[in-house]
Amino acid sequence: MVWYDGGCPLCRREIAAMRRLDRRGAIRFVDAADTEGAACPIDRGALLARFHACEDGAMLSGAAAFAAMWRAIPVLRPIGIAARNPVALALLERLYRGFLRVRPRMQRLVARLDRR
C-alpha cells in the first residue's frame, strides 16, 4: 500500500505514472489527503509531509517507501532492490530530503502548468 498527497499536483502526476507502470495492480494507492478515504495508519499530517508505503507489514517513509514501491513494479524492481543497500538508501534519503525543500516551489510550477 502506498499513501500519497492527492492535493499535490506533482504527487498526482507521479502516482499516475506509477499506476501506468503497475500493470499487475500490485499496489493499492491511497490518497492521504482524502479525509473520506481509508483510515490513516499514522497522523495524517505526518502522512502528507513525507511519502509512505507499507511493505510486508512495515510502515516505511521517504526513500525507503519509494524503494518499496519500486520493488512492487517489475520494471523498477532492480532499482528498489539496489536501494536495500544501506549506502544506496542513505544517498536516496539525502536526495529525497533535498527534494522536500524544493517541493513547494515545484508544486506551484506544476499547478501553473496544469492550469494551461
Short mmCIF file of N, CA, C and O in Angstrom, two decimals:
data_model
loop_
_atom_site.label_atom_id
_atom_site.label_comp_id
_atom_site.label_asym_id
_atom_site.label_seq_id
_atom_site.Cartn_x
_atom_site.Cartn_y
_atom_site.Cartn_z
N MET A 1 0.85 -1.16 0.00
CA MET A 1 0.00 0.00 0.00
C MET A 1 0.90 1.23 0.00
O MET A 1 1.92 1.27 0.66
N VAL A 2 0.49 2.24 -0.78
CA VAL A 2 1.24 3.48 -0.90
C VAL A 2 0.29 4.64 -0.61
O VAL A 2 -0.80 4.70 -1.16
N TRP A 3 0.71 5.55 0.26
CA TRP A 3 -0.06 6.75 0.56
C TRP A 3 0.61 7.92 -0.14
O TRP A 3 1.84 8.04 -0.13
N TYR A 4 -0.21 8.78 -0.74
CA TYR A 4 0.33 9.95 -1.43
C TYR A 4 -0.57 11.15 -1.16
O TYR A 4 -1.72 11.00 -0.72
N ASP A 5 -0.06 12.33 -1.45
CA ASP A 5 -0.79 13.58 -1.24
C ASP A 5 -1.56 13.91 -2.51
O ASP A 5 -1.01 14.48 -3.45
N GLY A 6 -2.83 13.56 -2.55
CA GLY A 6 -3.67 13.82 -3.70
C GLY A 6 -3.94 15.29 -3.93
O GLY A 6 -4.41 15.68 -5.00
N GLY A 7 -3.63 16.14 -2.95
CA GLY A 7 -3.79 17.57 -3.11
C GLY A 7 -2.58 18.22 -3.78
O GLY A 7 -2.60 19.40 -4.09
N CYS A 8 -1.56 17.46 -4.01
CA CYS A 8 -0.32 17.94 -4.61
C CYS A 8 -0.30 17.58 -6.09
O CYS A 8 -0.31 16.40 -6.45
N PRO A 9 -0.26 18.59 -6.98
CA PRO A 9 -0.26 18.29 -8.41
C PRO A 9 0.96 17.47 -8.85
O PRO A 9 0.86 16.61 -9.73
N LEU A 10 2.08 17.71 -8.22
CA LEU A 10 3.30 16.96 -8.52
C LEU A 10 3.13 15.49 -8.13
O LEU A 10 3.45 14.59 -8.91
N CYS A 11 2.58 15.26 -6.95
CA CYS A 11 2.36 13.90 -6.46
C CYS A 11 1.35 13.15 -7.34
O CYS A 11 1.53 11.97 -7.63
N ARG A 12 0.29 13.85 -7.74
CA ARG A 12 -0.71 13.21 -8.61
C ARG A 12 -0.09 12.74 -9.91
O ARG A 12 -0.38 11.64 -10.38
N ARG A 13 0.78 13.56 -10.48
CA ARG A 13 1.46 13.17 -11.73
C ARG A 13 2.35 11.95 -11.52
O ARG A 13 2.38 11.03 -12.34
N GLU A 14 3.09 11.97 -10.43
CA GLU A 14 3.99 10.84 -10.17
C GLU A 14 3.21 9.56 -9.94
O GLU A 14 3.56 8.51 -10.48
N ILE A 15 2.15 9.62 -9.17
CA ILE A 15 1.36 8.42 -8.89
C ILE A 15 0.67 7.94 -10.16
O ILE A 15 0.56 6.72 -10.39
N ALA A 16 0.25 8.85 -11.02
CA ALA A 16 -0.34 8.44 -12.31
C ALA A 16 0.68 7.64 -13.12
O ALA A 16 0.34 6.61 -13.72
N ALA A 17 1.93 8.09 -13.12
CA ALA A 17 2.98 7.35 -13.82
C ALA A 17 3.21 5.98 -13.18
O ALA A 17 3.36 4.98 -13.89
N MET A 18 3.22 5.92 -11.85
CA MET A 18 3.42 4.64 -11.17
C MET A 18 2.25 3.68 -11.45
O MET A 18 2.46 2.48 -11.63
N ARG A 19 1.04 4.21 -11.49
CA ARG A 19 -0.13 3.37 -11.81
C ARG A 19 0.00 2.77 -13.21
O ARG A 19 -0.36 1.61 -13.42
N ARG A 20 0.48 3.56 -14.16
CA ARG A 20 0.67 3.04 -15.52
C ARG A 20 1.71 1.93 -15.53
O ARG A 20 1.57 0.95 -16.26
N LEU A 21 2.76 2.10 -14.74
CA LEU A 21 3.81 1.07 -14.69
C LEU A 21 3.38 -0.17 -13.91
O LEU A 21 3.88 -1.26 -14.17
N ASP A 22 2.46 -0.01 -12.98
CA ASP A 22 1.99 -1.12 -12.13
C ASP A 22 0.90 -1.90 -12.88
O ASP A 22 -0.26 -1.93 -12.49
N ARG A 23 1.28 -2.53 -13.96
CA ARG A 23 0.33 -3.23 -14.83
C ARG A 23 -0.37 -4.41 -14.13
O ARG A 23 -1.46 -4.79 -14.51
N ARG A 24 0.29 -4.98 -13.13
CA ARG A 24 -0.30 -6.12 -12.41
C ARG A 24 -1.25 -5.66 -11.31
O ARG A 24 -1.93 -6.48 -10.70
N GLY A 25 -1.27 -4.37 -11.03
CA GLY A 25 -2.13 -3.86 -9.96
C GLY A 25 -1.67 -4.33 -8.59
O GLY A 25 -2.48 -4.57 -7.70
N ALA A 26 -0.36 -4.42 -8.41
CA ALA A 26 0.21 -4.93 -7.16
C ALA A 26 0.12 -3.92 -6.02
O ALA A 26 0.21 -4.31 -4.85
N ILE A 27 -0.04 -2.65 -6.36
CA ILE A 27 -0.01 -1.61 -5.34
C ILE A 27 -1.39 -0.99 -5.16
O ILE A 27 -2.07 -0.67 -6.14
N ARG A 28 -1.78 -0.82 -3.92
CA ARG A 28 -3.00 -0.06 -3.62
C ARG A 28 -2.56 1.36 -3.27
O ARG A 28 -1.86 1.57 -2.29
N PHE A 29 -2.94 2.31 -4.11
CA PHE A 29 -2.59 3.71 -3.91
C PHE A 29 -3.72 4.38 -3.14
O PHE A 29 -4.88 4.30 -3.52
N VAL A 30 -3.36 5.05 -2.04
CA VAL A 30 -4.35 5.70 -1.16
C VAL A 30 -4.04 7.19 -1.09
O VAL A 30 -2.92 7.59 -0.75
N ASP A 31 -5.04 8.00 -1.41
CA ASP A 31 -4.90 9.45 -1.32
C ASP A 31 -5.02 9.85 0.15
O ASP A 31 -6.11 9.84 0.72
N ALA A 32 -3.91 10.22 0.76
CA ALA A 32 -3.90 10.58 2.18
C ALA A 32 -4.61 11.90 2.44
O ALA A 32 -4.99 12.20 3.57
N ALA A 33 -4.80 12.71 1.39
CA ALA A 33 -5.49 14.00 1.54
C ALA A 33 -7.00 13.81 1.58
O ALA A 33 -7.73 14.71 1.98
N ASP A 34 -7.47 12.63 1.16
CA ASP A 34 -8.90 12.34 1.13
C ASP A 34 -9.36 11.91 2.52
O ASP A 34 -9.10 10.79 2.94
N THR A 35 -10.01 12.81 3.22
CA THR A 35 -10.44 12.50 4.60
C THR A 35 -11.55 11.46 4.63
O THR A 35 -11.82 10.89 5.67
N GLU A 36 -12.18 11.20 3.49
CA GLU A 36 -13.23 10.18 3.42
C GLU A 36 -12.65 8.81 3.10
O GLU A 36 -13.35 7.81 3.13
N GLY A 37 -11.37 8.78 2.74
CA GLY A 37 -10.74 7.54 2.30
C GLY A 37 -10.40 6.61 3.44
O GLY A 37 -10.94 6.70 4.54
N ALA A 38 -9.47 5.72 3.15
CA ALA A 38 -9.05 4.71 4.12
C ALA A 38 -8.48 5.38 5.38
O ALA A 38 -7.94 6.47 5.33
N ALA A 39 -8.63 4.70 6.47
CA ALA A 39 -8.12 5.20 7.75
C ALA A 39 -6.60 5.37 7.67
O ALA A 39 -5.90 4.56 7.07
N CYS A 40 -6.13 6.42 8.27
CA CYS A 40 -4.69 6.69 8.28
C CYS A 40 -4.01 5.82 9.33
O CYS A 40 -4.44 5.80 10.47
N PRO A 41 -2.94 5.15 8.95
CA PRO A 41 -2.22 4.33 9.91
C PRO A 41 -1.39 5.16 10.88
O PRO A 41 -0.98 4.67 11.92
N ILE A 42 -1.09 6.41 10.50
CA ILE A 42 -0.35 7.34 11.36
C ILE A 42 -1.03 8.71 11.24
O ILE A 42 -1.97 8.87 10.47
N ASP A 43 -0.53 9.68 11.96
CA ASP A 43 -1.07 11.02 11.91
C ASP A 43 -1.13 11.51 10.46
O ASP A 43 -0.15 11.40 9.72
N ARG A 44 -2.28 12.06 10.05
CA ARG A 44 -2.48 12.49 8.67
C ARG A 44 -1.45 13.55 8.26
O ARG A 44 -0.95 13.54 7.13
N GLY A 45 -1.10 14.45 9.15
CA GLY A 45 -0.08 15.46 8.84
C GLY A 45 1.26 14.83 8.51
O GLY A 45 1.92 15.23 7.55
N ALA A 46 1.65 13.85 9.29
CA ALA A 46 2.91 13.15 9.04
C ALA A 46 2.83 12.38 7.72
O ALA A 46 3.80 12.31 6.96
N LEU A 47 1.66 11.81 7.45
CA LEU A 47 1.46 11.04 6.23
C LEU A 47 1.58 11.94 5.00
O LEU A 47 2.10 11.52 3.97
N LEU A 48 1.11 13.18 5.12
CA LEU A 48 1.17 14.11 3.99
C LEU A 48 2.53 14.79 3.86
O LEU A 48 2.89 15.26 2.78
N ALA A 49 3.30 14.83 4.91
CA ALA A 49 4.59 15.52 4.90
C ALA A 49 5.67 14.73 4.17
O ALA A 49 6.59 15.32 3.59
N ARG A 50 5.56 13.41 4.21
CA ARG A 50 6.55 12.54 3.57
C ARG A 50 5.82 11.41 2.86
O ARG A 50 4.71 11.07 3.21
N PHE A 51 6.47 10.83 1.88
CA PHE A 51 5.91 9.70 1.14
C PHE A 51 5.96 8.47 2.04
O PHE A 51 6.97 8.21 2.69
N HIS A 52 4.86 7.70 2.08
CA HIS A 52 4.78 6.50 2.93
C HIS A 52 4.29 5.29 2.14
O HIS A 52 3.47 5.43 1.24
N ALA A 53 4.79 4.14 2.53
CA ALA A 53 4.36 2.88 1.95
C ALA A 53 4.44 1.79 3.02
O ALA A 53 5.21 1.91 3.98
N CYS A 54 3.66 0.77 2.84
CA CYS A 54 3.70 -0.38 3.72
C CYS A 54 4.19 -1.58 2.90
O CYS A 54 3.65 -1.85 1.83
N GLU A 55 5.22 -2.24 3.40
CA GLU A 55 5.77 -3.41 2.73
C GLU A 55 5.95 -4.51 3.77
O GLU A 55 6.62 -4.31 4.77
N ASP A 56 5.32 -5.64 3.52
CA ASP A 56 5.41 -6.78 4.43
C ASP A 56 5.05 -6.39 5.87
O ASP A 56 5.70 -6.82 6.82
N GLY A 57 4.05 -5.53 6.01
CA GLY A 57 3.57 -5.13 7.33
C GLY A 57 4.36 -4.01 7.99
O GLY A 57 4.00 -3.56 9.06
N ALA A 58 5.44 -3.57 7.36
CA ALA A 58 6.26 -2.49 7.93
C ALA A 58 5.94 -1.18 7.25
O ALA A 58 5.90 -1.09 6.03
N MET A 59 5.71 -0.13 8.06
CA MET A 59 5.46 1.21 7.53
C MET A 59 6.80 1.86 7.23
O MET A 59 7.68 1.91 8.10
N LEU A 60 6.95 2.34 6.01
CA LEU A 60 8.20 2.97 5.57
C LEU A 60 7.90 4.39 5.12
O LEU A 60 6.79 4.68 4.66
N SER A 61 8.90 5.26 5.21
CA SER A 61 8.70 6.62 4.72
C SER A 61 9.94 7.07 3.97
O SER A 61 11.01 6.49 4.09
N GLY A 62 9.75 8.14 3.18
CA GLY A 62 10.86 8.71 2.44
C GLY A 62 11.39 7.77 1.39
O GLY A 62 10.64 7.07 0.70
N ALA A 63 12.71 7.75 1.25
CA ALA A 63 13.36 6.93 0.23
C ALA A 63 13.04 5.45 0.39
O ALA A 63 12.87 4.73 -0.60
N ALA A 64 12.94 4.99 1.62
CA ALA A 64 12.62 3.57 1.85
C ALA A 64 11.24 3.23 1.30
O ALA A 64 11.02 2.14 0.77
N ALA A 65 10.30 4.17 1.40
CA ALA A 65 8.95 3.96 0.86
C ALA A 65 8.98 3.92 -0.66
O ALA A 65 8.31 3.09 -1.29
N PHE A 66 9.75 4.83 -1.27
CA PHE A 66 9.88 4.80 -2.73
C PHE A 66 10.49 3.47 -3.17
O PHE A 66 10.02 2.86 -4.13
N ALA A 67 11.53 3.04 -2.48
CA ALA A 67 12.18 1.78 -2.84
C ALA A 67 11.21 0.61 -2.75
O ALA A 67 11.20 -0.28 -3.61
N ALA A 68 10.36 0.60 -1.72
CA ALA A 68 9.36 -0.46 -1.59
C ALA A 68 8.39 -0.43 -2.76
O ALA A 68 8.03 -1.48 -3.32
N MET A 69 7.96 0.77 -3.15
CA MET A 69 7.05 0.89 -4.29
C MET A 69 7.74 0.39 -5.56
O MET A 69 7.15 -0.36 -6.33
N TRP A 70 8.98 0.77 -5.75
CA TRP A 70 9.71 0.32 -6.93
C TRP A 70 9.84 -1.19 -6.98
O TRP A 70 9.75 -1.80 -8.04
N ARG A 71 10.06 -1.82 -5.82
CA ARG A 71 10.20 -3.28 -5.79
C ARG A 71 8.92 -3.99 -6.22
O ARG A 71 8.96 -5.11 -6.71
N ALA A 72 7.77 -3.32 -6.07
CA ALA A 72 6.49 -3.93 -6.44
C ALA A 72 6.18 -3.78 -7.93
O ALA A 72 5.25 -4.41 -8.43
N ILE A 73 6.97 -2.97 -8.64
CA ILE A 73 6.74 -2.73 -10.07
C ILE A 73 7.89 -3.37 -10.84
O ILE A 73 9.05 -2.94 -10.71
N PRO A 74 7.61 -4.42 -11.63
CA PRO A 74 8.69 -5.18 -12.28
C PRO A 74 9.76 -4.35 -12.98
O PRO A 74 10.95 -4.61 -12.79
N VAL A 75 9.39 -3.35 -13.75
CA VAL A 75 10.38 -2.59 -14.49
C VAL A 75 11.27 -1.76 -13.56
O VAL A 75 12.42 -1.46 -13.90
N LEU A 76 10.79 -1.41 -12.37
CA LEU A 76 11.57 -0.63 -11.41
C LEU A 76 12.20 -1.48 -10.30
O LEU A 76 12.97 -0.97 -9.49
N ARG A 77 11.85 -2.76 -10.29
CA ARG A 77 12.31 -3.65 -9.22
C ARG A 77 13.83 -3.64 -9.02
O ARG A 77 14.28 -3.60 -7.87
N PRO A 78 14.64 -3.65 -10.07
CA PRO A 78 16.10 -3.63 -9.84
C PRO A 78 16.57 -2.41 -9.04
O PRO A 78 17.46 -2.53 -8.20
N ILE A 79 15.95 -1.26 -9.28
CA ILE A 79 16.32 -0.05 -8.52
C ILE A 79 15.90 -0.21 -7.06
O ILE A 79 16.65 0.12 -6.15
N GLY A 80 14.70 -0.76 -6.85
CA GLY A 80 14.22 -0.99 -5.49
C GLY A 80 15.08 -1.98 -4.73
O GLY A 80 15.34 -1.80 -3.54
N ILE A 81 15.54 -3.01 -5.42
CA ILE A 81 16.43 -4.00 -4.79
C ILE A 81 17.78 -3.36 -4.46
O ILE A 81 18.32 -3.56 -3.38
N ALA A 82 18.30 -2.55 -5.39
CA ALA A 82 19.58 -1.87 -5.14
C ALA A 82 19.47 -0.96 -3.92
O ALA A 82 20.44 -0.79 -3.17
N ALA A 83 18.29 -0.40 -3.71
CA ALA A 83 18.08 0.51 -2.57
C ALA A 83 18.06 -0.22 -1.24
O ALA A 83 18.05 0.43 -0.18
N ARG A 84 18.09 -1.53 -1.24
CA ARG A 84 18.21 -2.28 0.03
C ARG A 84 19.60 -2.11 0.63
O ARG A 84 19.80 -2.32 1.81
N ASN A 85 20.55 -1.74 -0.22
CA ASN A 85 21.90 -1.48 0.25
C ASN A 85 21.86 -0.23 1.13
O ASN A 85 21.37 0.82 0.69
N PRO A 86 22.35 -0.30 2.36
CA PRO A 86 22.28 0.84 3.27
C PRO A 86 22.92 2.13 2.74
O PRO A 86 22.41 3.22 2.97
N VAL A 87 24.00 2.01 2.01
CA VAL A 87 24.67 3.18 1.45
C VAL A 87 23.79 3.81 0.37
O VAL A 87 23.59 5.03 0.34
N ALA A 88 23.25 2.98 -0.51
CA ALA A 88 22.37 3.48 -1.58
C ALA A 88 21.12 4.12 -0.98
O ALA A 88 20.69 5.19 -1.42
N LEU A 89 20.55 3.47 0.03
CA LEU A 89 19.34 4.01 0.66
C LEU A 89 19.63 5.34 1.36
O LEU A 89 18.83 6.28 1.27
N ALA A 90 20.78 5.45 2.00
CA ALA A 90 21.16 6.71 2.66
C ALA A 90 21.31 7.83 1.62
O ALA A 90 20.88 8.97 1.85
N LEU A 91 21.90 7.52 0.48
CA LEU A 91 22.05 8.51 -0.59
C LEU A 91 20.67 8.92 -1.12
O LEU A 91 20.39 10.12 -1.29
N LEU A 92 19.79 7.96 -1.35
CA LEU A 92 18.44 8.26 -1.83
C LEU A 92 17.67 9.10 -0.81
O LEU A 92 16.94 10.02 -1.19
N GLU A 93 17.84 8.80 0.47
CA GLU A 93 17.15 9.57 1.51
C GLU A 93 17.67 11.01 1.53
O GLU A 93 16.88 11.95 1.69
N ARG A 94 18.95 11.17 1.34
CA ARG A 94 19.51 12.52 1.30
C ARG A 94 18.95 13.30 0.12
O ARG A 94 18.58 14.48 0.24
N LEU A 95 18.84 12.66 -1.03
CA LEU A 95 18.25 13.29 -2.21
C LEU A 95 16.78 13.61 -1.97
O LEU A 95 16.30 14.68 -2.36
N TYR A 96 16.07 12.70 -1.30
CA TYR A 96 14.66 12.92 -1.02
C TYR A 96 14.47 14.13 -0.09
O TYR A 96 13.60 14.96 -0.32
N ARG A 97 15.31 14.24 0.91
CA ARG A 97 15.22 15.39 1.82
C ARG A 97 15.50 16.70 1.09
O ARG A 97 14.87 17.72 1.36
N GLY A 98 16.42 16.67 0.15
CA GLY A 98 16.67 17.84 -0.68
C GLY A 98 15.45 18.18 -1.52
O GLY A 98 15.08 19.35 -1.66
N PHE A 99 14.82 17.15 -2.07
CA PHE A 99 13.59 17.36 -2.85
C PHE A 99 12.51 18.00 -1.98
O PHE A 99 11.79 18.90 -2.44
N LEU A 100 12.38 17.56 -0.73
CA LEU A 100 11.34 18.12 0.15
C LEU A 100 11.51 19.62 0.35
O LEU A 100 10.52 20.34 0.53
N ARG A 101 12.75 20.10 0.31
CA ARG A 101 12.99 21.54 0.47
C ARG A 101 12.49 22.32 -0.75
O ARG A 101 12.05 23.46 -0.61
N VAL A 102 12.56 21.75 -1.93
CA VAL A 102 12.13 22.47 -3.13
C VAL A 102 10.72 22.07 -3.57
O VAL A 102 10.18 22.65 -4.51
N ARG A 103 10.14 21.10 -2.90
CA ARG A 103 8.82 20.60 -3.28
C ARG A 103 7.76 21.70 -3.39
O ARG A 103 7.02 21.73 -4.37
N PRO A 104 7.66 22.64 -2.42
CA PRO A 104 6.62 23.67 -2.55
C PRO A 104 6.74 24.48 -3.85
O PRO A 104 5.74 24.77 -4.50
N ARG A 105 7.96 24.83 -4.23
CA ARG A 105 8.14 25.58 -5.48
C ARG A 105 7.79 24.73 -6.68
O ARG A 105 7.17 25.21 -7.64
N MET A 106 8.16 23.46 -6.65
CA MET A 106 7.83 22.56 -7.76
C MET A 106 6.32 22.36 -7.86
O MET A 106 5.77 22.28 -8.96
N GLN A 107 5.65 22.28 -6.71
CA GLN A 107 4.19 22.13 -6.71
C GLN A 107 3.53 23.32 -7.39
O GLN A 107 2.60 23.17 -8.18
N ARG A 108 4.00 24.52 -7.07
CA ARG A 108 3.42 25.73 -7.68
C ARG A 108 3.65 25.73 -9.18
O ARG A 108 2.76 26.08 -9.96
N LEU A 109 4.83 25.34 -9.60
CA LEU A 109 5.15 25.28 -11.03
C LEU A 109 4.24 24.30 -11.76
O LEU A 109 3.65 24.62 -12.79
N VAL A 110 4.09 23.11 -11.21
CA VAL A 110 3.25 22.08 -11.85
C VAL A 110 1.79 22.53 -11.84
O VAL A 110 1.07 22.31 -12.82
N ALA A 111 1.34 23.18 -10.77
CA ALA A 111 -0.04 23.67 -10.71
C ALA A 111 -0.28 24.69 -11.82
O ALA A 111 -1.34 24.68 -12.46
N ARG A 112 0.70 25.56 -12.05
CA ARG A 112 0.56 26.54 -13.14
C ARG A 112 0.49 25.84 -14.49
O ARG A 112 -0.29 26.21 -15.36
N LEU A 113 1.33 24.81 -14.69
CA LEU A 113 1.31 24.06 -15.94
C LEU A 113 -0.03 23.35 -16.14
O LEU A 113 -0.54 23.28 -17.26
N ASP A 114 -0.58 22.84 -15.06
CA ASP A 114 -1.87 22.14 -15.14
C ASP A 114 -3.01 23.08 -15.51
O ASP A 114 -3.99 22.66 -16.13
N ARG A 115 -2.90 24.35 -15.15
CA ARG A 115 -3.96 25.32 -15.45
C ARG A 115 -3.94 25.75 -16.92
O ARG A 115 -4.92 26.30 -17.41
N ARG A 116 -2.85 25.53 -17.60
CA ARG A 116 -2.73 25.95 -19.01
C ARG A 116 -3.50 25.05 -19.92
O ARG A 116 -3.85 24.00 -19.84
#
